[in-house]
């Protein structure tokens, strides 16, 4: 007899909370997920029968399914995202804030009876390798079968979480109700003090896969500050040299600025024998190790990546990763049940259905795939998945790289003078906005440490936490800034990017290992003309390198004024070090 859907824990804290939420939401059925293969099969079939998923061409894409979201619900909604702390100052001026009691009342009123006629799925999940001192348990209750199937890819879902939890009450409580998926009734709310998340009115990944942005970053950053570790919006990768030397780096770029591509980089032919290993593509949890270095784990188990622009040139490993067992959301659907998006390999299909299910041809004016259309794919599919992926201790980080999408001003790469200066560099990241969040496309906004939408407390205090971490590290990582998106006056990209970023990465690794040159500039240490290997790079000369590394003092004067805006906003909580660093930069310029 099948035991699918039955409860598998005696943890009374879990049982009590589930009972409370069942009484509130009044679902017709409660289904406890165990994470098994059998359960996946059954729920996938059910999702197909309900029309939530479409089975794709199983010869071309084995195990792959397709989902279209409500057209009003295709990206993170920062304006509906709240941090509910006792005081507004705790959440800080970069977050929406609401008093916890008031917000809970409003959300409970919305959720009351909200699952009538529906099934509540209970998802136990683990963020991080089993047994890791950094791993955290979450429990998500949702009425979306799409969420269940995505969470199964993105986290270690099922009984593994209950085993890690034992009889403890230390787990994140997450309630998700679709309701009528209406923007007026859409709230993504975090209660850091109670380790609680309530998300209603959305079905979009970033708003509803609660382990990801909500727990791993917003609640995670709050817990990290309390407990002396770091929860960051960073990829983690390992660079292996032909002699087998491995160096790990973490990198923070704002959403949809190429973290997944960077994390899965394939070195160009010039770097034969070099290998890049992916540990993670979006989130890093890091803590000081006994040896005084900073160790990082990736709490996730899969990739929730942006599809448009992904192809065999920009990210061959992603193409292999998403060839099976993947859920595609809001891409285009071809007549033979294959998927397509702008920037995929090969010519566009003669005809297909766009992300809203409307007929599309190459003559159509609108895009076939939504610019924020996504794939959800298991990390295990990645041919370059780091052997250290499951290591409970994580990997030692030698460099932290900050980056943004900037057409001007920011050189290809520079190294900060020291940790405190590096924190200033991270705190002042600017980036052109992308489709990952609703609104403001293309405008430069300050996105400190790429955490603006994800910091679960006052950003000024977050900078202070970064500064304090320095004291707990004997060997702090070196800090760098990169910009792969600089353009010339005609709007053409100055740097080829993608696999060629290996050349920048090699300089970074060599700097960490004390064997690469640089010269001092007002911004930090910059590679000289000889220091970036250009061998085998077609149509790119030493003059081009000069251009992409150039520091224009006039542009920097303007940049300083733009940076000032954020500091004024955060002034009451801004650590003095940030103001001193700014003064030093002004003096150097
Ligand atoms: C993401 C994001 O989905 O940052 O990773 O929006
Ligand atoms: Mn992200």
XYZ file of C-alpha atoms and ligand atoms in Angstrom:
596
model
C 0.000 0.000 0.000
C 1.343 3.424 -0.875
C 2.094 5.739 2.035
C 2.380 8.813 -0.159
C 1.210 11.967 1.521
C 1.266 10.678 5.081
C 2.978 12.347 7.999
C 6.441 11.062 8.788
C 7.452 12.979 11.874
C 6.655 13.013 15.563
C 8.241 16.427 16.117
C 5.510 18.125 18.113
C 6.590 21.646 17.108
C 6.118 20.688 13.482
C 2.784 18.973 14.145
C 1.488 21.883 16.216
C 2.320 24.486 13.617
C 0.901 22.454 10.743
C -2.310 21.924 12.731
C -2.557 25.627 13.429
C -2.118 26.514 9.766
C -4.574 23.813 8.660
C -7.148 25.327 11.003
C -6.439 28.721 9.453
C -6.328 27.833 5.735
C -8.903 24.995 5.890
C -7.583 22.847 3.030
C -9.615 19.801 1.986
C -6.522 17.620 2.136
C -3.063 17.724 3.700
C -0.242 16.020 1.800
C 3.071 15.477 3.602
C 5.961 15.347 1.134
C 8.749 12.817 1.715
C 10.931 13.712 -1.263
C 10.867 10.218 -2.816
C 11.073 9.420 -6.517
C 7.672 7.714 -6.344
C 6.149 10.885 -4.918
C 7.744 12.989 -7.645
C 6.209 10.752 -10.321
C 2.765 10.875 -8.747
C 2.768 14.654 -8.209
C 4.133 15.329 -11.694
C 1.343 13.263 -13.229
C -1.179 15.101 -11.116
C 0.260 18.485 -12.159
C -0.040 17.460 -15.817
C -3.623 16.293 -15.281
C -4.455 19.613 -13.597
C -2.890 21.610 -16.440
C -0.258 23.152 -14.172
C 2.497 21.457 -16.172
C 2.765 20.440 -19.807
C 4.868 17.350 -20.548
C 7.606 18.354 -22.994
C 8.983 16.213 -25.801
C 10.477 13.364 -23.765
C 12.822 12.297 -26.540
C 14.453 15.710 -26.735
C 14.032 16.695 -23.115
C 13.639 13.634 -20.869
C 11.975 14.398 -17.555
C 11.273 18.017 -18.549
C 8.023 19.950 -18.049
C 6.655 23.349 -18.957
C 4.740 25.877 -16.909
C 3.134 29.209 -17.720
C 2.560 31.582 -14.840
C -0.163 34.143 -14.547
C 0.985 37.049 -16.793
C 0.636 39.431 -13.835
C 3.098 37.319 -11.850
C 6.432 36.889 -13.617
C 9.118 38.410 -11.360
C 9.941 39.331 -7.793
C 7.830 42.193 -6.523
C 9.948 44.315 -4.225
C 7.092 46.714 -3.567
C 5.092 43.817 -2.011
C 8.027 42.473 0.012
C 8.156 43.381 3.706
C 10.463 42.965 6.649
C 8.334 42.908 9.786
C 10.507 43.835 12.747
C 9.463 45.494 15.997
C 10.820 48.860 14.909
C 11.115 50.419 11.480
C 14.776 51.227 12.125
C 15.607 47.500 12.381
C 14.348 46.941 8.833
C 16.023 50.147 7.665
C 15.206 52.566 4.859
C 15.892 50.133 1.999
C 13.152 47.685 3.045
C 9.377 47.991 3.225
C 8.432 47.675 6.839
C 5.244 46.807 8.708
C 4.638 46.086 12.416
C 4.578 42.287 12.837
C 1.252 42.081 14.667
C -0.608 44.269 12.203
C 0.862 42.528 9.164
C 0.161 39.076 10.569
C -3.461 40.002 11.158
C -3.788 41.212 7.589
C -2.134 38.063 6.192
C -4.109 35.672 8.382
C -7.301 37.392 7.266
C -6.298 36.738 3.652
C -5.225 33.147 4.335
C -8.300 32.273 6.417
C -10.157 29.612 4.439
C -7.806 30.358 1.538
C -7.151 26.672 0.833
C -10.789 25.508 0.883
C -11.292 22.902 -1.820
C -7.530 22.638 -2.224
C -4.611 20.542 -0.976
C -2.062 21.836 1.486
C 1.362 20.351 0.752
C 3.729 20.144 3.707
C 7.305 20.469 2.442
C 10.110 19.719 4.897
C 13.397 20.869 3.407
C 17.024 21.268 4.290
C 19.198 24.153 3.120
C 22.821 23.005 2.994
C 24.552 19.631 3.156
C 23.208 17.232 5.835
C 25.218 17.563 9.022
C 26.714 20.935 8.091
C 26.994 23.400 10.970
C 25.563 25.965 8.545
C 22.577 23.887 7.332
C 19.055 25.032 8.224
C 15.702 23.290 8.199
C 12.576 24.854 6.762
C 8.961 23.783 6.551
C 6.938 25.266 3.715
C 3.171 24.837 3.588
C 1.788 25.603 0.148
C -1.274 24.994 -1.992
C 0.811 25.028 -5.191
C 1.906 21.731 -6.681
C 4.301 23.748 -8.910
C 6.018 24.988 -5.738
C 6.365 21.417 -4.448
C 7.993 20.208 -7.667
C 10.328 23.215 -7.822
C 11.280 22.952 -4.145
C 12.141 19.312 -4.800
C 14.764 20.493 -7.293
C 15.986 23.545 -5.400
C 16.373 22.038 -1.912
C 17.105 18.778 -0.134
C 13.451 18.011 0.359
C 11.718 15.389 2.464
C 12.673 13.129 5.349
C 16.310 14.287 5.258
C 15.066 17.547 6.794
C 13.207 15.796 9.623
C 16.299 13.714 10.344
C 18.381 16.886 10.648
C 15.718 18.553 12.810
C 15.150 15.750 15.323
C 12.900 17.032 18.099
C 14.151 20.622 17.858
C 11.893 23.608 17.274
C 14.619 25.456 15.381
C 13.162 25.511 11.891
C 11.863 28.178 9.546
C 8.095 28.303 9.248
C 6.894 29.283 5.778
C 3.278 29.621 4.682
C 2.438 30.115 1.024
C -1.102 30.587 -0.316
C -1.802 31.285 -3.965
C -5.197 32.870 -3.241
C -6.440 34.408 -6.495
C -2.935 35.454 -7.656
C -3.961 39.094 -7.704
C -1.379 41.903 -7.390
C -3.619 43.692 -4.872
C -3.459 40.710 -2.546
C 0.234 39.927 -2.993
C 2.531 40.071 0.030
C 5.885 38.457 0.705
C 6.487 39.032 4.395
C 9.360 38.126 6.668
C 9.241 37.977 10.458
C 12.924 37.514 11.301
C 12.474 37.417 15.067
C 10.097 34.440 14.722
C 11.925 32.831 11.796
C 8.624 33.011 9.903
C 7.709 33.759 6.278
C 4.236 34.326 4.884
C 3.824 34.706 1.130
C 0.403 35.157 -0.449
C -1.003 35.996 -3.861
C 1.962 34.987 -6.045
C 3.208 31.836 -7.759
C 6.514 33.283 -9.063
C 9.661 31.392 -7.952
C 11.487 34.182 -6.157
C 8.337 34.986 -4.149
C 7.258 31.442 -3.331
C 10.198 29.010 -3.279
C 10.651 30.112 0.289
C 14.000 28.416 0.856
C 15.674 30.700 -1.676
C 15.389 34.476 -1.359
C 13.146 34.483 1.717
C 14.959 32.023 3.998
C 18.457 31.757 2.544
C 18.884 35.520 2.145
C 16.384 37.720 4.004
C 15.872 35.613 7.143
C 19.349 34.110 6.633
C 21.100 37.494 6.683
C 19.273 38.409 9.892
C 20.244 35.131 11.590
C 23.793 35.457 10.243
C 24.196 38.858 11.873
C 22.941 37.480 15.203
C 25.050 34.331 15.021
C 28.299 35.591 13.462
C 28.195 34.207 9.944
C 27.284 35.585 6.492
C 24.346 34.908 4.155
C 25.187 36.405 0.772
C 23.771 36.701 -2.759
C 26.877 35.040 -4.202
C 27.913 32.274 -6.541
C 30.749 30.018 -5.405
C 33.220 28.449 -7.821
C 36.518 26.619 -7.732
C 39.366 27.327 -10.164
C 41.593 24.296 -10.734
C 44.953 24.799 -12.433
C 46.595 22.171 -14.664
C 48.762 21.184 -11.688
C 45.670 20.508 -9.576
C 45.829 23.643 -7.394
C 42.291 24.660 -6.377
C 41.215 28.184 -5.421
C 37.658 29.026 -4.431
C 36.018 32.389 -4.974
C 32.577 33.825 -4.206
C 30.999 36.524 -6.339
C 28.044 38.860 -5.829
C 26.347 40.327 -8.897
C 22.805 41.729 -8.899
C 19.986 39.525 -10.225
C 20.208 38.511 -13.897
C 23.776 39.882 -14.292
C 25.357 36.550 -15.196
C 26.047 34.760 -11.914
C 24.900 31.428 -13.341
C 27.077 31.876 -16.448
C 30.080 32.871 -14.331
C 29.577 29.948 -11.943
C 29.554 27.475 -14.853
C 32.286 29.128 -16.927
C 34.130 26.904 -19.404
C 37.714 28.142 -19.952
C 38.674 28.978 -23.568
C 41.216 26.817 -25.475
C 44.122 29.019 -24.311
C 43.467 27.680 -20.805
C 43.725 24.036 -21.650
C 44.021 21.976 -18.486
C 42.223 24.578 -16.358
C 38.856 23.682 -14.917
C 36.079 25.664 -13.253
C 33.966 23.790 -10.703
C 30.540 25.089 -9.689
C 29.669 25.021 -6.011
C 26.687 27.374 -6.296
C 25.200 29.966 -8.637
C 23.175 32.258 -6.363
C 23.624 31.965 -2.615
C 26.568 31.492 -0.257
C 26.431 30.860 3.482
C 29.858 31.491 4.974
C 31.482 31.212 8.383
C 34.988 31.468 9.801
C 36.736 28.106 10.020
C 39.097 26.953 12.785
C 42.036 27.845 10.516
C 41.005 31.518 10.300
C 39.740 31.301 6.733
C 36.213 31.936 5.504
C 34.332 28.745 4.510
C 31.293 28.719 2.218
C 28.472 26.311 1.436
C 25.782 26.570 -1.189
C 22.509 25.974 0.677
C 20.660 25.104 -2.537
C 20.380 21.918 -4.624
C 19.427 23.375 -7.986
C 19.520 26.365 -10.287
C 16.628 28.738 -10.870
C 18.245 30.450 -13.831
C 17.223 33.014 -16.419
C 16.643 31.251 -19.771
C 16.960 34.055 -22.384
C 20.542 34.407 -23.585
C 21.501 30.914 -22.419
C 23.119 28.939 -25.249
C 26.063 26.720 -26.108
C 28.413 29.723 -26.321
C 27.304 31.699 -23.245
C 26.865 28.693 -20.979
C 27.468 25.195 -22.412
C 27.304 23.593 -18.966
C 23.899 25.135 -18.305
C 22.669 23.759 -21.633
C 23.742 20.279 -20.500
C 22.253 20.814 -17.069
C 18.824 21.776 -18.406
C 18.611 18.991 -20.984
C 16.734 16.737 -18.536
C 14.663 16.768 -15.335
C 14.046 20.505 -15.684
C 10.967 22.668 -15.221
C 10.756 25.537 -17.701
C 8.645 28.552 -16.802
C 7.424 31.253 -19.224
C 9.687 30.320 -22.142
C 8.181 29.694 -25.606
C 6.744 26.315 -26.618
C 7.355 24.873 -30.103
C 4.868 22.661 -31.995
C 6.950 19.540 -31.246
C 6.856 20.361 -27.516
C 10.392 21.676 -27.318
C 11.266 24.981 -25.649
C 12.694 28.151 -27.137
C 13.838 31.557 -25.939
C 15.542 34.602 -27.381
C 19.256 33.864 -27.574
C 18.916 30.065 -27.710
C 21.107 28.224 -30.226
C 19.906 27.955 -33.801
C 17.339 29.960 -35.724
C 14.015 30.902 -34.123
C 11.179 28.457 -34.780
C 8.966 29.250 -37.778
C 6.097 29.270 -35.371
C 5.529 28.633 -31.673
C 3.428 29.650 -28.699
C 4.801 32.532 -26.673
C 5.023 32.591 -22.882
C 1.377 33.597 -22.709
C 0.251 30.805 -25.032
C -0.321 33.110 -28.020
C 0.811 32.235 -31.544
C 4.276 33.678 -32.245
C 6.346 33.907 -35.443
C 9.741 35.561 -36.071
C 7.760 38.536 -37.417
C 6.014 39.066 -34.080
C 6.928 42.290 -32.330
C 6.908 40.916 -28.795
C 9.338 38.482 -27.321
C 8.430 34.797 -27.438
C 9.915 34.057 -24.012
C 9.428 36.402 -21.096
C 12.761 38.191 -20.377
C 12.626 36.705 -16.870
C 11.610 33.228 -18.012
C 13.397 30.543 -16.037
C 14.641 27.003 -15.813
C 14.639 25.039 -12.571
C 17.303 22.351 -12.886
C 19.056 19.957 -10.484
C 22.654 20.826 -9.559
C 23.511 17.137 -10.021
C 22.972 17.557 -13.787
C 25.836 20.047 -13.988
C 28.881 18.303 -15.517
C 31.100 20.772 -13.614
C 29.475 20.329 -10.196
C 32.280 20.656 -7.636
C 33.187 17.415 -5.821
C 33.059 19.551 -2.639
C 29.367 20.395 -3.221
C 28.166 18.161 -0.366
C 31.055 18.880 2.001
C 29.431 19.912 5.295
C 32.399 22.184 6.055
C 32.182 24.024 2.764
C 35.096 25.391 0.747
C 37.714 27.982 1.793
C 37.152 31.291 0.008
C 40.259 33.141 -1.243
C 38.517 35.989 -3.088
C 35.212 37.806 -2.987
C 34.220 39.466 -6.234
C 31.624 42.215 -6.492
C 30.183 43.222 -9.828
C 27.424 45.061 -11.591
C 26.123 45.810 -15.034
C 27.631 49.185 -15.972
C 27.945 50.630 -19.479
C 30.498 53.204 -18.289
C 32.686 54.215 -15.322
C 33.604 50.814 -13.903
C 36.783 49.198 -15.246
C 36.877 45.517 -16.119
C 38.525 44.622 -12.825
C 40.270 46.067 -9.811
C 41.324 44.829 -6.406
C 40.439 46.663 -3.202
C 43.308 47.816 -0.990
C 42.080 45.782 1.998
C 38.948 44.306 3.588
C 37.487 47.603 4.849
C 38.011 49.226 1.461
C 36.494 46.108 -0.119
C 33.402 46.472 2.050
C 33.109 50.049 0.771
C 33.457 48.800 -2.823
C 30.689 46.237 -2.221
C 28.518 48.771 -0.418
C 28.617 51.147 -3.383
C 27.849 48.662 -6.209
C 25.688 50.230 -8.880
C 23.936 48.228 -11.565
C 21.472 48.672 -14.384
C 18.180 47.067 -13.383
C 17.117 43.817 -15.098
C 13.901 41.892 -15.649
C 14.378 39.806 -12.488
C 12.371 42.400 -10.579
C 9.358 44.401 -11.678
C 10.089 48.031 -12.761
C 12.970 50.383 -13.549
C 14.553 48.352 -16.385
C 17.960 49.756 -17.407
C 18.235 52.435 -14.687
C 21.387 52.385 -12.559
C 20.538 51.775 -8.958
C 22.738 51.193 -5.932
C 22.637 47.547 -4.987
C 25.059 47.077 -2.078
C 26.679 43.630 -2.171
C 23.849 42.771 -4.646
C 21.744 42.438 -1.484
C 19.437 45.449 -1.800
C 16.312 43.303 -2.372
C 17.491 40.570 0.003
C 18.940 42.105 3.173
C 16.614 41.207 6.040
C 17.615 44.110 8.289
C 19.053 47.614 8.258
C 21.610 47.891 5.464
C 23.823 50.150 7.601
C 24.002 47.444 10.268
C 24.695 44.920 7.520
C 27.795 46.905 6.503
C 28.837 46.939 10.176
C 28.435 43.159 10.277
C 30.761 42.856 7.285
C 33.335 45.043 9.053
C 33.072 42.933 12.214
C 33.602 39.713 10.306
C 37.108 40.966 9.501
C 38.004 40.604 13.158
C 36.986 36.957 13.114
C 39.145 36.061 10.122
C 42.874 35.597 10.261
C 43.013 35.233 6.477
C 40.175 37.310 5.045
C 39.508 36.803 1.340
C 40.834 39.520 -0.954
C 38.083 41.659 -2.458
C 37.714 42.545 -6.145
C 35.264 44.397 -8.387
C 34.507 43.341 -11.961
C 32.396 44.833 -14.742
C 31.948 42.688 -17.851
C 29.309 45.000 -19.343
C 31.269 48.131 -20.277
C 30.344 49.568 -23.682
C 31.931 51.915 -26.231
C 30.324 55.113 -27.528
C 28.402 53.047 -30.130
C 26.951 50.821 -27.429
C 29.072 47.754 -28.259
C 30.374 45.641 -25.396
C 34.094 46.258 -24.857
C 34.845 42.904 -23.272
C 33.830 39.530 -24.802
C 32.772 38.086 -21.425
C 31.446 34.540 -20.844
C 34.258 31.938 -21.125
C 36.792 34.714 -21.717
C 36.154 35.893 -18.156
C 38.599 33.111 -17.308
C 41.344 35.626 -18.138
C 40.118 37.954 -15.402
C 39.581 35.082 -13.004
C 43.144 33.887 -13.566
C 44.503 37.323 -12.606
C 42.320 37.291 -9.481
C 43.543 33.832 -8.477
C 47.148 34.845 -9.114
C 46.695 37.986 -7.002
C 45.366 35.835 -4.147
C 48.392 33.590 -4.478
C 50.799 36.527 -4.589
C 52.049 35.989 -8.122
C 50.366 38.625 -10.320
C 51.280 42.251 -10.837
C 49.049 45.285 -10.592
C 49.435 49.018 -10.391
C 47.903 51.378 -7.911
C 45.024 53.633 -9.034
C 42.562 55.786 -7.076
C 40.107 52.848 -7.167
C 42.449 50.064 -6.135
C 44.919 47.697 -7.774
C 44.402 47.320 -11.526
C 46.180 44.842 -13.849
C 48.749 46.364 -16.166
C 48.779 45.708 -19.928
C 50.895 42.567 -19.460
C 48.933 41.170 -16.551
C 45.844 39.866 -18.350
C 46.639 37.077 -20.773
C 45.127 37.973 -24.158
C 46.650 35.074 -26.117
C 44.164 33.527 -28.543
C 41.569 36.256 -28.020
C 40.385 37.247 -31.475
C 39.756 40.872 -32.448
C 40.890 42.142 -29.088
C 44.049 44.200 -28.798
C 46.113 45.720 -26.032
C 44.411 49.039 -26.849
C 41.022 47.425 -26.249
C 42.271 46.215 -22.898
C 43.372 49.734 -22.052
C 39.891 51.012 -22.900
C 38.095 48.442 -20.793
C 40.422 49.107 -17.848
C 40.298 52.882 -18.195
C 39.376 55.053 -15.220
C 37.795 58.339 -16.299
C 38.088 60.895 -13.505
C 35.132 62.952 -14.756
C 32.871 59.902 -14.777
C 34.091 59.085 -11.289
C 33.212 62.544 -9.992
C 29.636 61.901 -11.147
C 29.718 58.411 -9.683
C 30.684 59.809 -6.281
C 27.606 61.995 -6.248
C 25.396 59.039 -7.153
C 26.981 56.939 -4.404
C 26.292 59.715 -1.901
C 22.533 59.221 -2.307
C 22.596 55.782 -0.732
C 24.846 56.889 2.105
C 22.519 59.803 2.907
C 19.599 57.396 2.996
C 21.440 55.071 5.377
C 23.194 57.822 7.319
C 21.793 57.116 10.793
C 23.157 53.540 10.772
C 26.146 53.961 8.492
C 29.452 52.792 10.025
C 32.047 55.572 10.202
C 34.439 53.445 8.194
C 32.224 53.884 5.128
C 32.387 57.671 5.423
C 36.162 57.584 5.876
C 36.558 55.314 2.867
C 34.518 57.720 0.812
C 36.726 60.632 1.940
C 39.839 58.673 1.030
C 38.434 57.932 -2.419
C 37.580 61.595 -2.962
C 41.134 62.536 -1.950
C 42.659 59.927 -4.271
C 40.554 61.105 -7.195
C 17.183 35.185 -8.625
C 17.157 36.649 -8.420
O 16.173 34.624 -9.085
O 18.167 37.166 -7.920
O 18.197 34.568 -8.309
O 16.152 37.310 -8.726
Mn 19.668 35.764 -7.326
